Tab-separated table of C-alpha atoms in Angstrom:
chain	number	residue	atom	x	y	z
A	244	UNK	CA	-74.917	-31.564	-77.669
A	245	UNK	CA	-76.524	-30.095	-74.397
A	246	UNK	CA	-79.762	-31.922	-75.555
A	247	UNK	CA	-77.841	-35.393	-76.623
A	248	UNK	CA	-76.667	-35.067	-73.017
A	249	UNK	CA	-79.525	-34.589	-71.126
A	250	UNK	CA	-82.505	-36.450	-73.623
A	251	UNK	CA	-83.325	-39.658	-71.255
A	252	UNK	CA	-81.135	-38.748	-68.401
A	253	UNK	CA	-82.978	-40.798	-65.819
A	254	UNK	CA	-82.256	-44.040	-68.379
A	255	UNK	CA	-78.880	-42.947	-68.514
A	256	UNK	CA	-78.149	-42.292	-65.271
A	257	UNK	CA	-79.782	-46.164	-64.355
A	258	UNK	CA	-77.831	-47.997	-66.886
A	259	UNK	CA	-74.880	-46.994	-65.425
A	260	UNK	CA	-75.487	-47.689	-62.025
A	261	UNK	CA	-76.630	-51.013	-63.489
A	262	UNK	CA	-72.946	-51.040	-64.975
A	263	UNK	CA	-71.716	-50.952	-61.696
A	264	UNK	CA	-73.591	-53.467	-59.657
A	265	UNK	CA	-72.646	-55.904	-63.126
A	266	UNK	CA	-69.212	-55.021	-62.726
A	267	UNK	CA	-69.089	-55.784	-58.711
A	268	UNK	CA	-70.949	-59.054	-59.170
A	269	UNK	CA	-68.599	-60.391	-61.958
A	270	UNK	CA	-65.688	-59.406	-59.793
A	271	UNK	CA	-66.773	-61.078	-56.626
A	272	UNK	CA	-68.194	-63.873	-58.918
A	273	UNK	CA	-64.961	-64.439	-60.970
A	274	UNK	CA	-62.188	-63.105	-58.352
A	275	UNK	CA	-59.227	-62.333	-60.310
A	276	UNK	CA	-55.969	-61.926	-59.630
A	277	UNK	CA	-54.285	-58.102	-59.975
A	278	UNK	CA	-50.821	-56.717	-59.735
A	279	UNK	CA	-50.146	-55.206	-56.760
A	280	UNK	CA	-47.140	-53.397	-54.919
A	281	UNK	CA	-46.175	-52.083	-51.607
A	282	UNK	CA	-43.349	-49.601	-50.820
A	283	UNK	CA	-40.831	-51.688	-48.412
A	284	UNK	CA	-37.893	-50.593	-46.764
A	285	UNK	CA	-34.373	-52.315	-47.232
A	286	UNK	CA	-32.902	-53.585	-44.021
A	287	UNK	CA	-28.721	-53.769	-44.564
A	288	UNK	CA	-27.697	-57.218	-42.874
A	289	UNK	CA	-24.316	-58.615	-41.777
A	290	UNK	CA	-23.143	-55.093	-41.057
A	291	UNK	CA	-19.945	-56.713	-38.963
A	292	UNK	CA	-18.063	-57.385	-42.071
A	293	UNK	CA	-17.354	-54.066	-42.886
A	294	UNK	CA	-16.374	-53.133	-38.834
A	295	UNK	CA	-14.517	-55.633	-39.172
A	296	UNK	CA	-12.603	-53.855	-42.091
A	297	UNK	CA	-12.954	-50.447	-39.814
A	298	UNK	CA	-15.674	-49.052	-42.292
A	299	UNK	CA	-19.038	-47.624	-42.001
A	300	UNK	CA	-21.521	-47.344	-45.260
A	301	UNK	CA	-24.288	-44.662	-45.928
A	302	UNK	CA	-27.172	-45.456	-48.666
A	303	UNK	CA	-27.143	-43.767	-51.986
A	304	UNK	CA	-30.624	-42.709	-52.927
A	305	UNK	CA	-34.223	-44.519	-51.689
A	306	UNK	CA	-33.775	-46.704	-48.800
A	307	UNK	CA	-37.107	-48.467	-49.551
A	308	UNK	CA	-37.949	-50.801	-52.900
A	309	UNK	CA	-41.168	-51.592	-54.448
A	310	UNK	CA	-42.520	-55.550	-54.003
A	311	UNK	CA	-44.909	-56.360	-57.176
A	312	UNK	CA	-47.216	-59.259	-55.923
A	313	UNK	CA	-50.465	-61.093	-57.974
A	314	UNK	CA	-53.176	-61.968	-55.572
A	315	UNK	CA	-56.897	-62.384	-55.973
A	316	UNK	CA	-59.004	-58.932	-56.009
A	317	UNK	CA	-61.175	-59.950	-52.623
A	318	UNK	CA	-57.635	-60.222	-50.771
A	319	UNK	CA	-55.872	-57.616	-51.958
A	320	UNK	CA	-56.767	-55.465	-49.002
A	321	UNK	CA	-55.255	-58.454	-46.635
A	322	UNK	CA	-52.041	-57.374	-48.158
A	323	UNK	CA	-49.365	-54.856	-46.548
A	324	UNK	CA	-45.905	-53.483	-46.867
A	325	UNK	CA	-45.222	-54.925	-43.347
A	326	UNK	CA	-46.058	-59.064	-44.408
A	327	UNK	CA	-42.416	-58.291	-46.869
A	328	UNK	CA	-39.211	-58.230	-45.536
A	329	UNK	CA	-36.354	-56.902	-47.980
A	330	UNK	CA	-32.692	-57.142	-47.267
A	331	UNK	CA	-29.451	-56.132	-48.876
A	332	UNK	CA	-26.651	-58.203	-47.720
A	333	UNK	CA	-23.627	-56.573	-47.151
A	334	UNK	CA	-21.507	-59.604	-47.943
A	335	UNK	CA	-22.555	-59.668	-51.366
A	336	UNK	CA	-21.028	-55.950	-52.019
A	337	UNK	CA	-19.926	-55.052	-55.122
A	338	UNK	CA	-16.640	-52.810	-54.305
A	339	UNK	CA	-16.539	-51.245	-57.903
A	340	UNK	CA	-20.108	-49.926	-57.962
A	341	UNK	CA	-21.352	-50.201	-54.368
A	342	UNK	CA	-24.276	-52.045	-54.940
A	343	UNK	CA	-25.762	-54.942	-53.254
A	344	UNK	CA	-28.401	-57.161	-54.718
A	345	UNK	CA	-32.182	-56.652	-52.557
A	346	UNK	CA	-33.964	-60.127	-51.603
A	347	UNK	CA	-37.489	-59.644	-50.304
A	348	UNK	CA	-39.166	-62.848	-47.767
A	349	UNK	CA	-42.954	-62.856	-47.315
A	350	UNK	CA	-43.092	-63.101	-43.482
A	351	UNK	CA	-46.351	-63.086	-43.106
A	352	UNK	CA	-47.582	-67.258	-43.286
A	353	UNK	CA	-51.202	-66.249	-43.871
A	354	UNK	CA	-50.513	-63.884	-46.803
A	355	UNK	CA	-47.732	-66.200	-48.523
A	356	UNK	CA	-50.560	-68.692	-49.465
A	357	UNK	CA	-52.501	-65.658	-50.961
A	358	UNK	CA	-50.216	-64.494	-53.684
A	359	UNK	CA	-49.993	-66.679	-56.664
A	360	UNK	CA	-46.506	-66.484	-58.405
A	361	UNK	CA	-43.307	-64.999	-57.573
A	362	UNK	CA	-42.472	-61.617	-55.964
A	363	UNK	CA	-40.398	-59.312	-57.202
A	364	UNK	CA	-38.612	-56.325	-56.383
A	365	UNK	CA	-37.577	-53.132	-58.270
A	366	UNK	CA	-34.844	-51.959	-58.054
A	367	UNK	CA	-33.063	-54.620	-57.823
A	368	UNK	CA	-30.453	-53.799	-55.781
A	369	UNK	CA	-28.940	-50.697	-53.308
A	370	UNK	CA	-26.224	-48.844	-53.202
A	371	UNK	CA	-23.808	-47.497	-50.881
A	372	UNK	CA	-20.809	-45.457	-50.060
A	373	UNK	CA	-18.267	-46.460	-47.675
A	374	UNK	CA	-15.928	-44.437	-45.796
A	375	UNK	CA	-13.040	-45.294	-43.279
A	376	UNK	CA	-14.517	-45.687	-39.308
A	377	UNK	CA	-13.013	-43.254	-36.974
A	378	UNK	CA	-13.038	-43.704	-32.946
A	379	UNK	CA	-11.849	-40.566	-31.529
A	380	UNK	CA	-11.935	-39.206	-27.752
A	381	UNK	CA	-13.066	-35.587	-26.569
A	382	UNK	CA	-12.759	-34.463	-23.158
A	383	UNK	CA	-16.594	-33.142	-22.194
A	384	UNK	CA	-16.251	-29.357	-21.386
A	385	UNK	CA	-19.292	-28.288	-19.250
A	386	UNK	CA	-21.094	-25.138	-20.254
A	387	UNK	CA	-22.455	-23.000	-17.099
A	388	UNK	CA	-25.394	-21.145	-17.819
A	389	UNK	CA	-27.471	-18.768	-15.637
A	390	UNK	CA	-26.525	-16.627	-12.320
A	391	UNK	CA	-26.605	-18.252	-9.184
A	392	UNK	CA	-28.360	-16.595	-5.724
A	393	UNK	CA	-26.819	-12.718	-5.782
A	394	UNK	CA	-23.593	-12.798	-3.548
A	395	UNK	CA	-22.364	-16.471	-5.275
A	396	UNK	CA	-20.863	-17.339	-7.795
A	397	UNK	CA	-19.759	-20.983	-9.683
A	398	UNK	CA	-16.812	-22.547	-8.375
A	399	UNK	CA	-15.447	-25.685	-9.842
A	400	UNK	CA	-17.181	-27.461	-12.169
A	401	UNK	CA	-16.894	-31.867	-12.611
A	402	UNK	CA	-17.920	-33.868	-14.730
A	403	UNK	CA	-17.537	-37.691	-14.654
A	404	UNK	CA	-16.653	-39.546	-16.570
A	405	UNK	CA	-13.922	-36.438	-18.530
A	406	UNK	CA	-14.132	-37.859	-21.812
A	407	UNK	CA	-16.060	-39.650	-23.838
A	408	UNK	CA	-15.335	-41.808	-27.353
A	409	UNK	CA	-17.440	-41.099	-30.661
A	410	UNK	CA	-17.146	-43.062	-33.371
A	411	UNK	CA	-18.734	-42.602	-36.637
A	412	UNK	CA	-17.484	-42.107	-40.385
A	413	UNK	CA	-14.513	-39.649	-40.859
A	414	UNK	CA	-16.089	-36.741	-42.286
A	415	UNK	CA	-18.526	-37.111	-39.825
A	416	UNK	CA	-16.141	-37.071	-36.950
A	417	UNK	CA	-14.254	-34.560	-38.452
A	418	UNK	CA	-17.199	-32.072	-38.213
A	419	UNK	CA	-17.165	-32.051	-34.475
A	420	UNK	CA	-14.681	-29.606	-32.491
A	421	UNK	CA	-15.802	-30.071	-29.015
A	422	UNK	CA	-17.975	-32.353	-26.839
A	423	UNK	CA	-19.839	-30.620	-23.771
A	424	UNK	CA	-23.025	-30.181	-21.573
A	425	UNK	CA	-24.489	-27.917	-20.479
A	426	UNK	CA	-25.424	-26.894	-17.053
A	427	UNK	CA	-27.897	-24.437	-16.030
A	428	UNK	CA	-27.326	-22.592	-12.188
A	429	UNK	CA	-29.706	-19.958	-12.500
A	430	UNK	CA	-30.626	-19.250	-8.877
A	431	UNK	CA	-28.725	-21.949	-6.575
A	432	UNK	CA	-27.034	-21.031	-3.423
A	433	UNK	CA	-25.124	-24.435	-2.433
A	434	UNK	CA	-23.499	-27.167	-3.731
A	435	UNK	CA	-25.521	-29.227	-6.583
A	436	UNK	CA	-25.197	-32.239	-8.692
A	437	UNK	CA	-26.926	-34.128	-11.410
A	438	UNK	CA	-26.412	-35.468	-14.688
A	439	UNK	CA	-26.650	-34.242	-18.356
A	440	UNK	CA	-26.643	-35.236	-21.950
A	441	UNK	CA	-23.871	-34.903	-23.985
A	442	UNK	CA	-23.757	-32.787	-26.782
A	443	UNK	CA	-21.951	-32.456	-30.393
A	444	UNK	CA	-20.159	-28.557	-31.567
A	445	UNK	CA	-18.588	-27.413	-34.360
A	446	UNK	CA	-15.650	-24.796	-34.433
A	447	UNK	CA	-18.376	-21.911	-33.999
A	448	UNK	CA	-20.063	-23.749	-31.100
A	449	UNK	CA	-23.122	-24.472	-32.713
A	450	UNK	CA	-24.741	-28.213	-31.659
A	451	UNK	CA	-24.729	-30.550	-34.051
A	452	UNK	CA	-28.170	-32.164	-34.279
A	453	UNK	CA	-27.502	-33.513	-37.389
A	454	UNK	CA	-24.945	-35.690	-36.429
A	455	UNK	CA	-27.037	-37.735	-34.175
A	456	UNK	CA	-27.921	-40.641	-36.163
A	457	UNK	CA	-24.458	-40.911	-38.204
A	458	UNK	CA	-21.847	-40.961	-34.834
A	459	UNK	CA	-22.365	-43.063	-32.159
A	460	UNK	CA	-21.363	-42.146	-28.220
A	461	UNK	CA	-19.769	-44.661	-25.650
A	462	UNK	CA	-21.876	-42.381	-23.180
A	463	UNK	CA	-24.886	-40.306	-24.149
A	464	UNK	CA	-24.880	-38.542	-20.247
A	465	UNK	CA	-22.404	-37.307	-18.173
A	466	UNK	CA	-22.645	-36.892	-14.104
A	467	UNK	CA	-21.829	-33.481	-12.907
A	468	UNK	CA	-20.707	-31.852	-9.632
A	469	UNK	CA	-20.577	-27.867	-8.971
A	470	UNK	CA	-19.547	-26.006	-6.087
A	471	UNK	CA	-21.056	-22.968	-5.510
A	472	UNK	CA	-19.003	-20.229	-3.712
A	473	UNK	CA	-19.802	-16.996	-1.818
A	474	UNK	CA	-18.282	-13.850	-2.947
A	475	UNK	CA	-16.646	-10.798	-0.792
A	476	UNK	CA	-15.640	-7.248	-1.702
A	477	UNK	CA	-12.296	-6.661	-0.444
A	478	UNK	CA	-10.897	-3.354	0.168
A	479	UNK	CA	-7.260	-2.927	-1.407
A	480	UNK	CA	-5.082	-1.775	1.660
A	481	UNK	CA	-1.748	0.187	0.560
A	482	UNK	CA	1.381	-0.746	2.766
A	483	UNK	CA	4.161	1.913	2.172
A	484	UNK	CA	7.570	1.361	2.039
A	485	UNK	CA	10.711	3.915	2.371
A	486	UNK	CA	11.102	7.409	2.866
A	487	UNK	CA	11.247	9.666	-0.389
A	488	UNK	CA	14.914	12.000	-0.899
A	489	UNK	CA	14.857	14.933	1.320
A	490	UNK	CA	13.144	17.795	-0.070
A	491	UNK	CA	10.391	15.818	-1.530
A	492	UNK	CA	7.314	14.570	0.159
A	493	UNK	CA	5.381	11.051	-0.079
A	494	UNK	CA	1.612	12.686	-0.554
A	495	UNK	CA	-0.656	9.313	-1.091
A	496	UNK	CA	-1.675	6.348	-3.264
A	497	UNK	CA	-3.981	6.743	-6.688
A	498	UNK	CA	-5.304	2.769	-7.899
A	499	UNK	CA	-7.604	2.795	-10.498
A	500	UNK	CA	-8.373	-0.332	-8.697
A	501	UNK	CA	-10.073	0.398	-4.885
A	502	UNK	CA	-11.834	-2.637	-4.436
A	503	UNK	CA	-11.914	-6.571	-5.590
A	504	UNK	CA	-14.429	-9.299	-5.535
A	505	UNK	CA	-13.244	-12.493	-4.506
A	506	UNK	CA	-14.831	-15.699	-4.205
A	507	UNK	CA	-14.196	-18.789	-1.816
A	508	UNK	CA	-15.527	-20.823	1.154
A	509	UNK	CA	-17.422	-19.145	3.878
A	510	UNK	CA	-14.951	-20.165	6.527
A	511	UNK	CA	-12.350	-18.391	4.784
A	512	UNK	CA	-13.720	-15.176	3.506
A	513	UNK	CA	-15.284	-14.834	7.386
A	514	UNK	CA	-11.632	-13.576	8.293
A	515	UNK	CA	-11.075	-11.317	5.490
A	516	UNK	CA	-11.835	-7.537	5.154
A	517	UNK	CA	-9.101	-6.306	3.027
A	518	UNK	CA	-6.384	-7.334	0.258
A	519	UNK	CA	-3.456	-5.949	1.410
A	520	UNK	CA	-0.364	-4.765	-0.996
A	521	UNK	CA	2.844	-4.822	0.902
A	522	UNK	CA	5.699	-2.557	1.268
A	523	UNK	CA	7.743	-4.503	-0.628
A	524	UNK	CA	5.809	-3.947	-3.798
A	525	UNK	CA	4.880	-0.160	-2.865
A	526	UNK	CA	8.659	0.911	-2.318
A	527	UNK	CA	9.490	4.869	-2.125
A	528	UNK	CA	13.048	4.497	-1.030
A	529	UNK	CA	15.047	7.912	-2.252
A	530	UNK	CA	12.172	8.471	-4.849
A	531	UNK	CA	12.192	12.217	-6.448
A	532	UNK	CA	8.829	11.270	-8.577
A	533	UNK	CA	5.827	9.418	-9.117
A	534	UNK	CA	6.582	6.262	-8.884
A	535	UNK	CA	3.746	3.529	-10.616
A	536	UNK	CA	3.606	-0.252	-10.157
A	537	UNK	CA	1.242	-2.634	-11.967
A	538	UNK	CA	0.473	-5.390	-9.326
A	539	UNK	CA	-1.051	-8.856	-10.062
A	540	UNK	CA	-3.776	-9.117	-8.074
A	541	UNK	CA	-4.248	-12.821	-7.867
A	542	UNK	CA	-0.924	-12.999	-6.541
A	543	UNK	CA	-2.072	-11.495	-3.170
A	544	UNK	CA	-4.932	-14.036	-2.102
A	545	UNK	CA	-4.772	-16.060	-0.073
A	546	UNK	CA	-4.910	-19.578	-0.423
A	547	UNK	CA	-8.922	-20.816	-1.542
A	548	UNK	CA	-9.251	-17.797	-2.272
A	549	UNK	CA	-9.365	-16.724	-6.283
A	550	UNK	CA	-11.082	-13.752	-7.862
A	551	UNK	CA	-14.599	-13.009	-8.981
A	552	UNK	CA	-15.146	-13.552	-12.497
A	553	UNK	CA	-16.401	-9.970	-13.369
A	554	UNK	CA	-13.339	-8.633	-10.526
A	555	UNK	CA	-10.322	-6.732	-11.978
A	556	UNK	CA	-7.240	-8.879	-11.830
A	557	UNK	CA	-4.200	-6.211	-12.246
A	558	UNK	CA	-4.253	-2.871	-10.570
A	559	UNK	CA	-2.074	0.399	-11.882
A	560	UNK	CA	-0.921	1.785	-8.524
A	561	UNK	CA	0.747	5.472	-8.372
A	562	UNK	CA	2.441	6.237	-5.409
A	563	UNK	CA	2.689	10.503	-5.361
A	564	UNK	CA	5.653	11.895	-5.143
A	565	UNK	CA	5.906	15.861	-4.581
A	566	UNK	CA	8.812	18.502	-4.596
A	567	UNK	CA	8.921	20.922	-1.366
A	568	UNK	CA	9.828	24.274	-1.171
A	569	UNK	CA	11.453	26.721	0.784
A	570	UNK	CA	9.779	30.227	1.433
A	571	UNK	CA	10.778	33.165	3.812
A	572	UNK	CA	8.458	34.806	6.121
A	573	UNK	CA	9.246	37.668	7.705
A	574	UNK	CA	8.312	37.966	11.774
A	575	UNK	CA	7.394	40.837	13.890
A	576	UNK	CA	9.982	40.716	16.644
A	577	UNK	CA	7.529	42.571	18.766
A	578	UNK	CA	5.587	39.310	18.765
A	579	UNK	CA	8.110	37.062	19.579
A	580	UNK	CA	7.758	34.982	23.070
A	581	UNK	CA	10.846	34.396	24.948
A	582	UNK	CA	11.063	31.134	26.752
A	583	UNK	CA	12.915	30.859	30.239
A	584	UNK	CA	12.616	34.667	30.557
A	585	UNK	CA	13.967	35.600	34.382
A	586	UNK	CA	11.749	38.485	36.000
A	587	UNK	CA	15.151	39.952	37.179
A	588	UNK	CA	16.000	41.049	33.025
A	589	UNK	CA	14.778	43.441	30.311
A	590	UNK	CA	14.779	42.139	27.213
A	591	UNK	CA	14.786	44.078	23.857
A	592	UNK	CA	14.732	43.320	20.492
A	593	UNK	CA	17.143	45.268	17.852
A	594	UNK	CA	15.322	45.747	14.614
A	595	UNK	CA	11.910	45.116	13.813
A	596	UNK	CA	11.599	42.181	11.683
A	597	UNK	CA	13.257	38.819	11.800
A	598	UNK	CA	13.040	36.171	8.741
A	599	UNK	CA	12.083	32.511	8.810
A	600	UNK	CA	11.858	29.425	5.897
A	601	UNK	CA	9.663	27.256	6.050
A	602	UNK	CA	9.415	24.333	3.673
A	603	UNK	CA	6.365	22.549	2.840
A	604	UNK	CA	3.849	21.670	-0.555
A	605	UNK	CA	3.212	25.139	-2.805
A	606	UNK	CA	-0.455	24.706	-2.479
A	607	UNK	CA	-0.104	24.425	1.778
A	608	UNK	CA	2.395	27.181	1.360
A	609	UNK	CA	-0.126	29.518	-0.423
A	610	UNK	CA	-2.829	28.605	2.630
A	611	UNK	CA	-0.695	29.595	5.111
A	612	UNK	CA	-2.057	31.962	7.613
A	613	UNK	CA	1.694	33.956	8.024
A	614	UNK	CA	-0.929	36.160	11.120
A	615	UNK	CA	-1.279	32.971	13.125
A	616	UNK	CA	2.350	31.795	13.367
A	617	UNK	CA	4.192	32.881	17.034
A	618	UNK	CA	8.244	32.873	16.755
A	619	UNK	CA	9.825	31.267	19.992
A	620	UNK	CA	12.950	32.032	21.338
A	621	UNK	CA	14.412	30.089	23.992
A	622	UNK	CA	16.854	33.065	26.398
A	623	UNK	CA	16.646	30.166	29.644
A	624	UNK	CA	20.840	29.901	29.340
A	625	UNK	CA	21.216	33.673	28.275
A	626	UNK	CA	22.578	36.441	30.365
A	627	UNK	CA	22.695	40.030	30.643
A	628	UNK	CA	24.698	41.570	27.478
A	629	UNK	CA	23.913	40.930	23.875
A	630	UNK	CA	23.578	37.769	22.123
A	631	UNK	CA	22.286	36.642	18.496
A	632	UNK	CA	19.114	33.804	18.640
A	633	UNK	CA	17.491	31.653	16.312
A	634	UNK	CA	13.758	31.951	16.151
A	635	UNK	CA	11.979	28.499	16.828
A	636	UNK	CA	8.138	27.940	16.096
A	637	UNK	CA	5.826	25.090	16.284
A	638	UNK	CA	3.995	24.248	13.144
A	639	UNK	CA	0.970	22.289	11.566
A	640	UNK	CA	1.415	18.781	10.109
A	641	UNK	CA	3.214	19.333	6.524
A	642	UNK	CA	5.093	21.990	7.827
A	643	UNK	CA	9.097	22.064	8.794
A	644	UNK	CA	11.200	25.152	9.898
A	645	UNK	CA	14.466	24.886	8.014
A	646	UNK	CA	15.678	28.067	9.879
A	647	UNK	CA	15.627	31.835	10.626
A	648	UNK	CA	18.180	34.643	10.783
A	649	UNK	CA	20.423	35.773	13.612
A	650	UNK	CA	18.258	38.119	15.941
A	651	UNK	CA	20.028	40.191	18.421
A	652	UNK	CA	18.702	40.587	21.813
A	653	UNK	CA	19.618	43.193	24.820
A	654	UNK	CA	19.683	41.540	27.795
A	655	UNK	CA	19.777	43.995	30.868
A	656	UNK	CA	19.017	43.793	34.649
A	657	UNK	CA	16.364	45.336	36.241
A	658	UNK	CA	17.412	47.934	39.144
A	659	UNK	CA	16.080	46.660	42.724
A	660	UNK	CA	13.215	48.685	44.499
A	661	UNK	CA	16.150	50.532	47.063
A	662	UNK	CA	18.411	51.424	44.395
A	663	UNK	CA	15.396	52.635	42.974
A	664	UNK	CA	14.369	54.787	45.493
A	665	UNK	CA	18.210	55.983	46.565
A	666	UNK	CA	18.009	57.327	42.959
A	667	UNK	CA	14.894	59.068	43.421
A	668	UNK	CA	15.954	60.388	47.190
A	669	UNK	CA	19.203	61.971	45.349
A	670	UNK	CA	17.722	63.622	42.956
A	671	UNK	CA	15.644	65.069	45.345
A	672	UNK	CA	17.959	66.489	46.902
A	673	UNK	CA	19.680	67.773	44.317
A	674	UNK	CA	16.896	69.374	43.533
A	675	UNK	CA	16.663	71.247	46.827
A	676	UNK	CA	19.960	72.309	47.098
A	677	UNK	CA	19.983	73.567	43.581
A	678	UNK	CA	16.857	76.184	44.799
């Protein structure tokens, strides 16, 4: 076979490129006509009958058909799918199948006199589905994205118009939860405005590109205007109300809140150091315990003034309430100062120890330096004889002296310098006259 194949292959090889040129020169001699097609797509007319009816349509399968054409082989190349024009008119629906019989126009003067015979068109006809047309209206929720300059933070937010109207088939409408934009403020530091496109989601917030080309939007943009605001740390400032039961003691404020942010005009905040919590929330009247108060923050700003979004909006607020209690010390009497003391008395103590109480917090109680505390007793209005005292004393802050036993004190005068002296000159001479 090998040697069949290649036995005269230079005559073989020129017949057939003989072949060829014979072929070529009978074609361009003879010219004749070949079947020919072009892939043409179907253009849906009179679409106002079925808005009309409040319907929209979507194309089952291909939306193109194939033209067959004759024409003669040294134009076929003249010949394209853009000299057809094929239609389906939607006022010759069928309602039981869908379908709509395809006509095809050639458009294209200088290529209608080339084809000999009719064109036709396969298939035949197109079909559709139609569904019921749905108008419904969404208000546009803008999206904020990105920080603005550190110390602001995004105020309100408007958009213009607040709705907008899509209409499009049911289930296509139906997919759609929410209309928005979305606005980026990464870095701004004052008021801005602009405008941006509108966009489809579904329940999960997810854009709905594919719904472009089946819904249609009154308004494809939306104008926007934001208002940037400057934001403050406020210090929480506890007012106190009341005065606890006796024998307890108001010891301070626990807030697992100590600070806010708030955010709002410059002019306003310029004022503003503090958020104050009033008495009339922080109330300790007769209290015997802790007492604890959730407070709603928000409802302490002032007006134009809201919080921060990161800012904690409720603050748990203890107010400590403490028992007191009563302890006896016991004084040196030696130590005791007398106030008012006359240089003309002697003054002496009977007994050598003299109990006080003194009330205050256990843990100050414990601290107490009992060595540094001085008893006082006032003997201004006292005179000679005996008489029973209090002791007073002053104490530290968180201290109170509830009271001390009875102490008695002698109260005698001194003798005067002659008396003195007459006492001394008798006894002297008692003295001699005794020897």
């Amino acid at each position: 076979m090998k040697e069949k194949l290649t036995n005269n292959l230079g005559l073989k090889l020129l017949s057939l490129c003989l072949a060829i040129v014979a072929w070529f020169m009978v074609v361009n001699v003879v010219n004749p006509l070949v079947v020919d097609s072009e892939e043409v797509l179907v253009e849906m007319v009179n679409e106002d009958i079925l808005n009309k009816a409040n319907l929209t349509y979507e194309m089952v399968g291909k939306k193109t058909v194939t033209v067959t054409y004759e024409v003669r082989t040294r134009d076929r190349y003249k010949v394209s799918a853009s000299d057809f024009y094929a239609y389906a008119d939607l006022a010759n629906l069928y309602d039981v199948t869908g379908s709509i019989p395809v006509s095809v126009e050639v458009i294209n003067r200088d290529v209608r006199s080339l084809i000999e015979g009719a064109v036709t068109v396969k298939p035949g006809v197109v079909r559709i589905q139609t569904e019921e047309l749905q108008k419904k209206r969404f208000e546009v929720v803008p999206h904020v994205s990105g920080k603005p300059e550190s110390g602001y933070a995004v105020g309100n937010v408007l958009v213009r118009p607040e709705a907008v109207h899509v209409t499009g088939p049911v289930s296509a409408v139906g997919q759609i939860s929410s209309v928005g934009v979305e606005i980026d403020v990464a870095g701004i530091d004052a008021d801005t405005s602009g405008s941006s496109r509108v966009i489809l989601y579904d329940a999960n917030g997810n854009e709905l590109e594919s719904l472009k080309n089946d819904v249609a939007l009154n308004r494809s943009e939306v104008d926007y205007q934001i208002s940037i605001l400057k934001v403050k740390e406020l210090t929480l400032d506890f007012q106190i109300m009341g005065e606890v039961a006796d024998g307890y003691r108001f010891t301070g404020v626990e807030s697992d809140v100590r600070t806010v942010s708030v955010e709002g005009m410059r002019s306003v905040l310029a004022s503003l150091s503090t958020l104050t919590v009033p008495g009339e929330i922080l109330n300790i009247q007769g209290a015997t315990s802790d007492v604890t108060v959730e407070v709603d923050l928000n409802e302490l700003l002032p007006d134009n003034i809201s919080m921060a979004a990161a800012s904690a909006t409720t603050a748990m607020i203890t107010l400590r309430v403490e028992p007191l209690e009563e302890r006896s010390i016991q004084l040196n009497t030696r130590d005791l100062v007398l106030l008012g003391s006359s240089e003309d008395y002697e003054y002496r103590f009977e007994g050598d120890k003299v109990a006080v109480w003194i009330r205050g917090l256990p843990e100050d109680l414990d601290r107490l330096d009992v060595g540094s505390l001085t008893g006082l007793v006032d003997v201004s209005m006292l005179s000679p004889g005996d008489s029973d005292v209090e002791v007073e004393m002053e104490l530290a802050d968180g201290f109170e002296l509830r009271g001390s036993d009875l102490v008695r004190i002698h109260i005698t005068e001194k003798a005067s310098e002659s008396e003195s002296s007459q006492e001394g000159g008798s006894e002297g001479t008692s003295a001699a006259d005794s020897e």
